[in-house]
Short mmCIF file of C-alpha atoms in Angstrom, two decimals:
data_model
loop_
_atom_site.label_atom_id
_atom_site.label_comp_id
_atom_site.label_asym_id
_atom_site.label_seq_id
_atom_site.Cartn_x
_atom_site.Cartn_y
_atom_site.Cartn_z
CA MET A 1 35.53 15.05 145.74
CA LYS A 2 35.87 18.46 144.47
CA LYS A 3 32.81 20.11 143.03
CA PHE A 4 33.71 20.03 139.42
CA THR A 5 31.29 20.41 136.99
CA PRO A 6 30.86 18.22 133.94
CA ILE A 7 27.03 19.25 133.16
CA LEU A 8 27.62 20.23 129.85
CA ILE A 9 30.56 17.70 129.41
CA ILE A 10 29.21 15.81 126.28
CA GLY A 11 26.94 17.95 125.55
CA ILE A 12 29.19 18.04 122.00
CA HIS A 13 27.50 20.72 119.93
CA ALA A 14 28.53 21.48 116.77
CA LEU A 15 29.63 24.92 115.39
CA THR A 16 27.49 27.14 113.17
CA SER A 17 29.57 27.90 110.23
CA ASP A 18 28.81 31.61 110.23
CA ARG A 19 29.36 32.05 114.33
CA SER A 20 32.04 31.67 116.77
CA TRP A 21 31.44 29.69 119.64
CA ILE A 22 33.47 32.05 122.02
CA ARG A 23 30.72 34.12 123.30
CA PHE A 24 30.76 32.44 126.75
CA GLU A 25 29.14 34.34 129.53
CA ALA A 26 29.79 33.49 132.88
CA VAL A 27 26.75 33.04 134.96
CA GLY A 28 26.69 32.01 138.80
CA ASP A 29 29.22 29.88 139.95
CA GLU A 30 30.19 28.21 136.70
CA HIS A 31 33.43 26.94 136.15
CA TYR A 32 36.06 27.80 134.03
CA LEU A 33 39.32 26.68 132.78
CA GLU A 34 41.15 27.57 135.75
CA ASP A 35 38.91 25.77 138.17
CA ILE A 36 39.37 22.56 136.17
CA HIS A 37 42.48 20.21 137.51
CA VAL A 38 43.53 17.21 136.09
CA GLY A 39 42.44 14.13 138.54
CA ASP A 40 38.97 16.36 139.12
CA ARG A 41 36.25 13.60 139.97
CA PHE A 42 32.96 14.00 139.94
CA ARG A 43 29.59 11.64 140.51
CA SER A 44 26.28 12.41 138.66
CA THR A 45 23.26 11.25 140.54
CA ASP A 46 21.15 7.90 139.34
CA TYR A 47 19.09 7.10 137.00
CA ASN A 48 16.56 4.06 137.14
CA VAL A 49 16.03 2.13 133.54
CA THR A 50 12.76 0.67 132.38
CA GLU A 51 11.76 -2.17 130.29
CA ARG A 52 9.44 0.43 129.11
CA GLU A 53 11.84 3.47 128.42
CA ILE A 54 14.27 0.86 126.67
CA VAL A 55 11.52 -0.33 124.17
CA GLU A 56 10.04 3.45 124.01
CA TYR A 57 13.78 4.39 122.85
CA ALA A 58 14.17 1.61 120.48
CA THR A 59 11.17 1.76 118.93
CA ARG A 60 12.39 5.06 117.54
CA TYR A 61 15.36 4.89 117.72
CA ASP A 62 17.42 1.97 117.20
CA PRO A 63 14.50 -1.06 116.18
CA GLN A 64 15.82 -4.30 116.86
CA PRO A 65 14.16 -7.17 118.47
CA PHE A 66 16.62 -7.68 121.41
CA HIS A 67 15.35 -3.74 122.23
CA THR A 68 12.03 -3.92 121.16
CA ASP A 69 10.59 -7.62 122.36
CA PRO A 70 11.46 -9.09 125.43
CA THR A 71 10.41 -12.28 124.14
CA ALA A 72 12.33 -12.21 121.10
CA ALA A 73 15.40 -10.56 123.07
CA THR A 74 15.28 -14.13 125.23
CA LYS A 75 16.64 -16.11 122.04
CA SER A 76 18.98 -13.32 121.08
CA VAL A 77 23.00 -13.16 121.86
CA PHE A 78 21.80 -11.33 125.00
CA GLY A 79 19.45 -13.62 126.55
CA GLY A 80 17.11 -10.82 127.22
CA LEU A 81 16.02 -7.23 126.85
CA VAL A 82 18.74 -4.92 126.56
CA ALA A 83 19.24 -1.07 126.28
CA SER A 84 20.17 0.31 122.66
CA GLY A 85 23.89 1.98 123.36
CA TRP A 86 22.20 5.14 122.35
CA PHE A 87 19.96 5.08 124.77
CA THR A 88 22.84 4.41 127.38
CA ALA A 89 24.63 7.38 125.57
CA ALA A 90 21.16 9.63 126.16
CA ILE A 91 21.17 8.58 129.88
CA THR A 92 24.52 9.60 130.35
CA MET A 93 24.07 13.31 128.80
CA ARG A 94 20.84 13.37 130.98
CA LEU A 95 22.95 12.28 134.65
CA LEU A 96 25.40 14.84 133.72
CA ALA A 97 23.07 17.95 132.44
CA GLN A 98 20.98 17.64 135.48
CA SER A 99 23.91 18.28 137.09
CA GLU A 100 23.64 21.35 139.53
CA ILE A 101 27.56 22.46 139.01
CA ARG A 102 28.53 23.57 135.20
CA ILE A 103 31.09 24.77 132.93
CA ALA A 104 30.88 28.89 131.88
CA GLY A 105 28.38 29.63 129.50
CA GLY A 106 27.67 26.51 128.34
CA LEU A 107 29.81 24.04 126.82
CA ILE A 108 30.62 23.35 123.17
CA GLY A 109 32.76 20.03 122.47
CA MET A 110 35.56 19.34 120.12
CA GLY A 111 33.90 15.64 119.60
CA VAL A 112 33.52 12.31 121.28
CA ASP A 113 36.29 9.39 121.55
CA GLU A 114 36.59 5.80 122.25
CA LEU A 115 32.68 5.73 123.02
CA ARG A 116 32.33 2.01 124.57
CA TRP A 117 29.85 -0.40 125.70
CA PRO A 118 31.25 -3.24 127.50
CA ARG A 119 28.57 -4.84 129.10
CA PRO A 120 24.73 -4.16 128.31
CA VAL A 121 21.98 -2.54 130.18
CA ARG A 122 19.13 -4.15 131.11
CA PRO A 123 15.63 -3.26 132.56
CA GLY A 124 15.68 -2.83 136.31
CA ASP A 125 19.34 -1.54 136.10
CA THR A 126 20.09 1.71 138.01
CA LEU A 127 22.86 4.03 136.50
CA HIS A 128 25.35 6.65 137.37
CA VAL A 129 28.00 8.37 136.00
CA ASP A 130 31.73 8.89 137.02
CA VAL A 131 33.51 11.74 135.57
CA GLU A 132 37.41 12.40 135.37
CA VAL A 133 39.81 14.99 133.98
CA LEU A 134 42.11 13.47 131.97
CA GLU A 135 43.95 16.72 130.79
CA VAL A 136 43.52 20.47 131.07
CA ARG A 137 45.52 22.64 128.67
CA PRO A 138 45.09 26.58 127.30
CA SER A 139 44.37 26.62 123.37
CA ARG A 140 47.55 27.45 121.39
CA SER A 141 45.64 29.42 119.18
CA HIS A 142 42.71 30.80 121.68
CA PRO A 143 44.33 32.86 124.77
CA ASP A 144 40.86 32.85 125.83
CA ARG A 145 39.85 29.23 125.92
CA GLY A 146 41.28 25.67 126.67
CA ILE A 147 40.63 22.21 126.23
CA VAL A 148 39.72 19.96 128.94
CA ARG A 149 39.60 16.07 128.15
CA VAL A 150 37.23 14.25 129.82
CA ARG A 151 36.54 10.32 130.65
CA ASN A 152 32.94 9.53 131.44
CA THR A 153 32.14 6.02 132.57
CA THR A 154 28.80 4.99 133.32
CA ARG A 155 28.00 2.43 135.78
CA ASN A 156 25.01 0.09 137.04
CA GLN A 157 24.12 -0.74 140.66
CA LYS A 158 27.07 -3.29 140.94
CA GLU A 159 29.26 -0.73 139.88
CA GLU A 160 29.74 -2.31 136.43
CA VAL A 161 31.28 -0.58 133.66
CA VAL A 162 28.38 -0.25 130.64
CA GLN A 163 29.80 3.01 128.66
CA THR A 164 32.89 4.54 128.61
CA LEU A 165 33.29 7.68 126.78
CA VAL A 166 36.56 10.29 126.27
CA THR A 167 35.43 13.58 125.34
CA ALA A 168 37.18 16.72 124.77
CA LEU A 169 35.54 20.10 125.38
CA PHE A 170 36.22 24.03 124.88
CA VAL A 171 36.09 25.58 128.21
CA PRO A 172 36.62 29.47 128.30
CA ARG A 173 39.35 31.32 130.69
CA ARG A 174 38.64 33.83 133.11
CA MET B 1 26.39 1.30 94.13
CA LYS B 2 26.50 -1.83 95.77
CA LYS B 3 24.17 -3.81 97.83
CA PHE B 4 26.15 -3.54 101.02
CA THR B 5 24.20 -3.63 104.48
CA PRO B 6 24.63 -1.35 107.28
CA ILE B 7 21.05 -2.26 109.12
CA LEU B 8 22.98 -2.37 112.49
CA ILE B 9 26.14 -0.71 111.26
CA ILE B 10 26.05 1.42 114.26
CA GLY B 11 23.77 -0.82 116.72
CA ILE B 12 26.76 -1.23 118.95
CA HIS B 13 25.60 -3.51 121.80
CA ALA B 14 28.10 -4.72 124.65
CA LEU B 15 28.52 -8.58 125.20
CA THR B 16 27.03 -10.02 128.31
CA SER B 17 30.11 -11.44 130.47
CA ASP B 18 28.41 -14.82 130.59
CA ARG B 19 27.70 -15.04 126.99
CA SER B 20 29.17 -15.32 123.88
CA TRP B 21 28.28 -12.98 120.79
CA ILE B 22 29.24 -15.45 118.06
CA ARG B 23 25.92 -17.16 118.11
CA PHE B 24 25.10 -15.37 114.58
CA GLU B 25 22.00 -17.25 112.55
CA ALA B 26 21.89 -16.60 108.89
CA VAL B 27 18.39 -14.98 107.73
CA GLY B 28 17.26 -14.14 104.41
CA ASP B 29 19.68 -12.44 102.59
CA GLU B 30 21.63 -11.25 105.03
CA HIS B 31 25.07 -10.56 104.46
CA TYR B 32 28.34 -11.88 105.64
CA LEU B 33 32.05 -10.41 105.91
CA GLU B 34 32.87 -12.26 102.38
CA ASP B 35 29.91 -9.84 100.91
CA ILE B 36 31.61 -6.92 102.42
CA HIS B 37 34.61 -5.20 100.57
CA VAL B 38 36.80 -1.49 101.12
CA GLY B 39 34.78 1.00 99.62
CA ASP B 40 31.58 -0.47 99.35
CA ARG B 41 29.12 2.36 99.81
CA PHE B 42 25.38 2.71 100.87
CA ARG B 43 23.06 5.58 101.45
CA SER B 44 20.22 5.41 103.66
CA THR B 45 16.33 6.77 103.20
CA ASP B 46 16.30 10.78 104.41
CA TYR B 47 15.09 11.64 107.45
CA ASN B 48 12.90 15.25 108.48
CA VAL B 49 13.75 16.73 111.50
CA THR B 50 10.97 18.54 113.33
CA GLU B 51 11.05 21.29 116.00
CA ARG B 52 9.04 19.62 118.08
CA GLU B 53 10.96 16.29 118.09
CA ILE B 54 14.15 18.16 118.71
CA VAL B 55 12.44 20.23 121.77
CA GLU B 56 11.01 16.55 123.18
CA TYR B 57 14.08 14.48 123.08
CA ALA B 58 16.09 17.45 124.66
CA THR B 59 13.70 17.51 127.16
CA ARG B 60 14.03 14.46 127.94
CA TYR B 61 17.45 13.44 127.82
CA ASP B 62 19.56 16.81 127.22
CA PRO B 63 18.26 19.60 128.37
CA GLN B 64 20.10 22.75 127.72
CA PRO B 65 18.02 26.14 126.23
CA PHE B 66 19.99 25.92 123.11
CA HIS B 67 17.83 22.50 122.47
CA THR B 68 14.84 23.40 124.03
CA ASP B 69 13.80 26.39 124.20
CA PRO B 70 13.29 28.51 120.82
CA THR B 71 13.42 31.44 121.98
CA ALA B 72 16.46 31.32 124.25
CA ALA B 73 18.27 29.61 121.58
CA THR B 74 18.31 32.65 119.53
CA LYS B 75 20.80 34.54 121.84
CA SER B 76 22.73 31.22 122.15
CA VAL B 77 26.05 30.55 120.25
CA PHE B 78 24.09 29.00 117.68
CA GLY B 79 21.74 31.76 117.26
CA GLY B 80 18.65 29.35 117.44
CA LEU B 81 17.30 26.12 118.01
CA VAL B 82 19.74 22.88 117.14
CA ALA B 83 19.35 19.67 117.84
CA SER B 84 21.18 17.66 120.85
CA GLY B 85 24.08 15.73 118.80
CA TRP B 86 22.73 12.62 120.15
CA PHE B 87 19.51 13.28 118.73
CA THR B 88 21.52 13.63 116.00
CA ALA B 89 22.92 10.28 116.54
CA ALA B 90 19.68 8.46 117.36
CA ILE B 91 18.34 9.71 113.91
CA THR B 92 21.36 8.14 112.33
CA MET B 93 20.61 4.56 113.95
CA ARG B 94 17.25 4.76 112.98
CA LEU B 95 18.17 5.33 109.16
CA LEU B 96 20.27 2.73 109.36
CA ALA B 97 18.19 0.16 111.01
CA GLN B 98 15.31 0.95 108.93
CA SER B 99 17.48 0.05 105.95
CA GLU B 100 16.08 -3.32 103.75
CA ILE B 101 19.52 -5.23 104.03
CA ARG B 102 21.44 -6.26 107.04
CA ILE B 103 24.59 -8.15 108.40
CA ALA B 104 23.94 -11.84 109.08
CA GLY B 105 22.56 -12.61 112.54
CA GLY B 106 22.26 -8.86 114.03
CA LEU B 107 25.46 -6.82 114.87
CA ILE B 108 27.52 -6.77 117.89
CA GLY B 109 29.65 -3.55 117.66
CA MET B 110 33.06 -3.09 118.86
CA GLY B 111 32.29 0.54 119.80
CA VAL B 112 32.36 3.91 117.90
CA ASP B 113 35.61 5.88 117.46
CA GLU B 114 35.31 9.60 116.09
CA LEU B 115 31.79 10.71 116.75
CA ARG B 116 31.90 14.55 115.73
CA TRP B 117 29.24 17.31 114.98
CA PRO B 118 30.72 19.56 112.58
CA ARG B 119 27.80 21.36 111.76
CA PRO B 120 24.26 21.91 113.79
CA VAL B 121 21.00 20.08 112.89
CA ARG B 122 17.92 22.50 112.68
CA PRO B 123 14.36 22.39 112.52
CA GLY B 124 13.21 21.52 108.93
CA ASP B 125 16.65 20.02 108.19
CA THR B 126 16.78 16.59 106.25
CA LEU B 127 18.92 14.23 107.03
CA HIS B 128 20.27 10.99 105.32
CA VAL B 129 23.10 8.56 105.97
CA ASP B 130 25.88 7.85 103.42
CA VAL B 131 27.87 4.71 104.69
CA GLU B 132 31.49 3.55 103.72
CA VAL B 133 33.50 0.61 104.45
CA LEU B 134 37.10 1.44 105.41
CA GLU B 135 38.47 -1.79 106.43
CA VAL B 136 37.56 -5.64 106.42
CA ARG B 137 39.63 -8.13 108.10
CA PRO B 138 39.15 -11.79 109.40
CA SER B 139 39.63 -12.32 112.89
CA ARG B 140 42.72 -13.49 113.88
CA SER B 141 41.48 -15.35 117.22
CA HIS B 142 38.21 -16.26 115.94
CA PRO B 143 38.30 -17.98 112.35
CA ASP B 144 34.38 -17.68 112.43
CA ARG B 145 34.35 -13.71 112.11
CA GLY B 146 35.66 -10.67 110.96
CA ILE B 147 36.15 -6.97 111.75
CA VAL B 148 34.58 -4.14 109.65
CA ARG B 149 35.20 -0.74 109.75
CA VAL B 150 32.80 1.95 108.96
CA ARG B 151 32.73 5.39 108.12
CA ASN B 152 28.93 6.90 108.37
CA THR B 153 28.64 10.39 107.42
CA THR B 154 25.06 12.50 108.15
CA ARG B 155 24.52 14.99 105.91
CA ASN B 156 21.49 17.51 105.66
CA GLN B 157 19.40 18.27 102.60
CA LYS B 158 22.54 20.99 101.41
CA GLU B 159 25.06 17.68 101.54
CA GLU B 160 26.53 19.27 104.40
CA VAL B 161 27.86 16.85 107.30
CA VAL B 162 26.20 17.29 110.33
CA GLN B 163 27.80 13.86 112.07
CA THR B 164 30.67 11.53 110.94
CA LEU B 165 30.88 8.48 112.83
CA VAL B 166 33.87 5.68 112.61
CA THR B 167 32.68 2.15 113.86
CA ALA B 168 34.02 -1.41 114.03
CA LEU B 169 31.78 -3.77 114.08
CA PHE B 170 31.99 -7.90 114.27
CA VAL B 171 30.60 -9.60 111.07
CA PRO B 172 30.41 -13.49 110.75
CA ARG B 173 31.93 -15.31 108.27
CA ARG B 174 30.27 -18.02 105.77
#
């Protein structure tokens, strides 16, 4: 398994209108476009999801009974408390940001495509993220950078997929 | 402006493999597929974004200096502290979930397409969400429901777009 580098992979951040995002700086053993290859894979560490955190997140950002009230949730379509999909996305970002390896100079993404939650996350689940590089190509208009498309698949302890996320990001060239 | 009903519009929640999501129940003045029309629009209330909350969210879920360290952020491509895109998504969900109107029986979404952050959110910004119905169609395989595609546009106090999100969701028919 290659030591590819999704640290900021879905740290998709917008551009300011008045600043260029191309001020990359190399730091340590960060990765450049030339270091990344189609098919490269990476697995994150694990994250334990608690009922407390599910409720806490949803109370603040996604207040619906099946996310915030374990009793009411038993009567919902989910049959019990489930995490907000946005909380699953937040955990995914956290797992990638915690990674030891990273793309040179931080990362500015182009956006997210195909964010899906095929299965709910429940209290007690342990999640990890599998990253796969789908596409690597130099930018036509900007020779100092390229675009990398990545699929991030978040799985639970049974290896069941709880989230898929395809994203494209800018990566500087050496 | 129609009283359309995005309460759970991006409350995209996965299905359990062992349960159907079709157990909708009508509650109060919730909206059904027949109540929703292409071109319907809705504007959320406002949300004030503080530096404290930007840092708090990112420290937990998107720990990168331009989200967590106001001083270090001045040297980043953003020129100052900016919110994690995932925090902007969380605020958007919150604004929709707070809405008074809602889709019948809660909402199970099919997924998110085209999540974009064309401009960063900064401390002191005030956000709101504009919702627009793009498509309404009955399900071919399930006569009791339909699919609604919606664009959620999150804007700041200058009406600048900070996030766009296109999503498809299941809505029950009467």
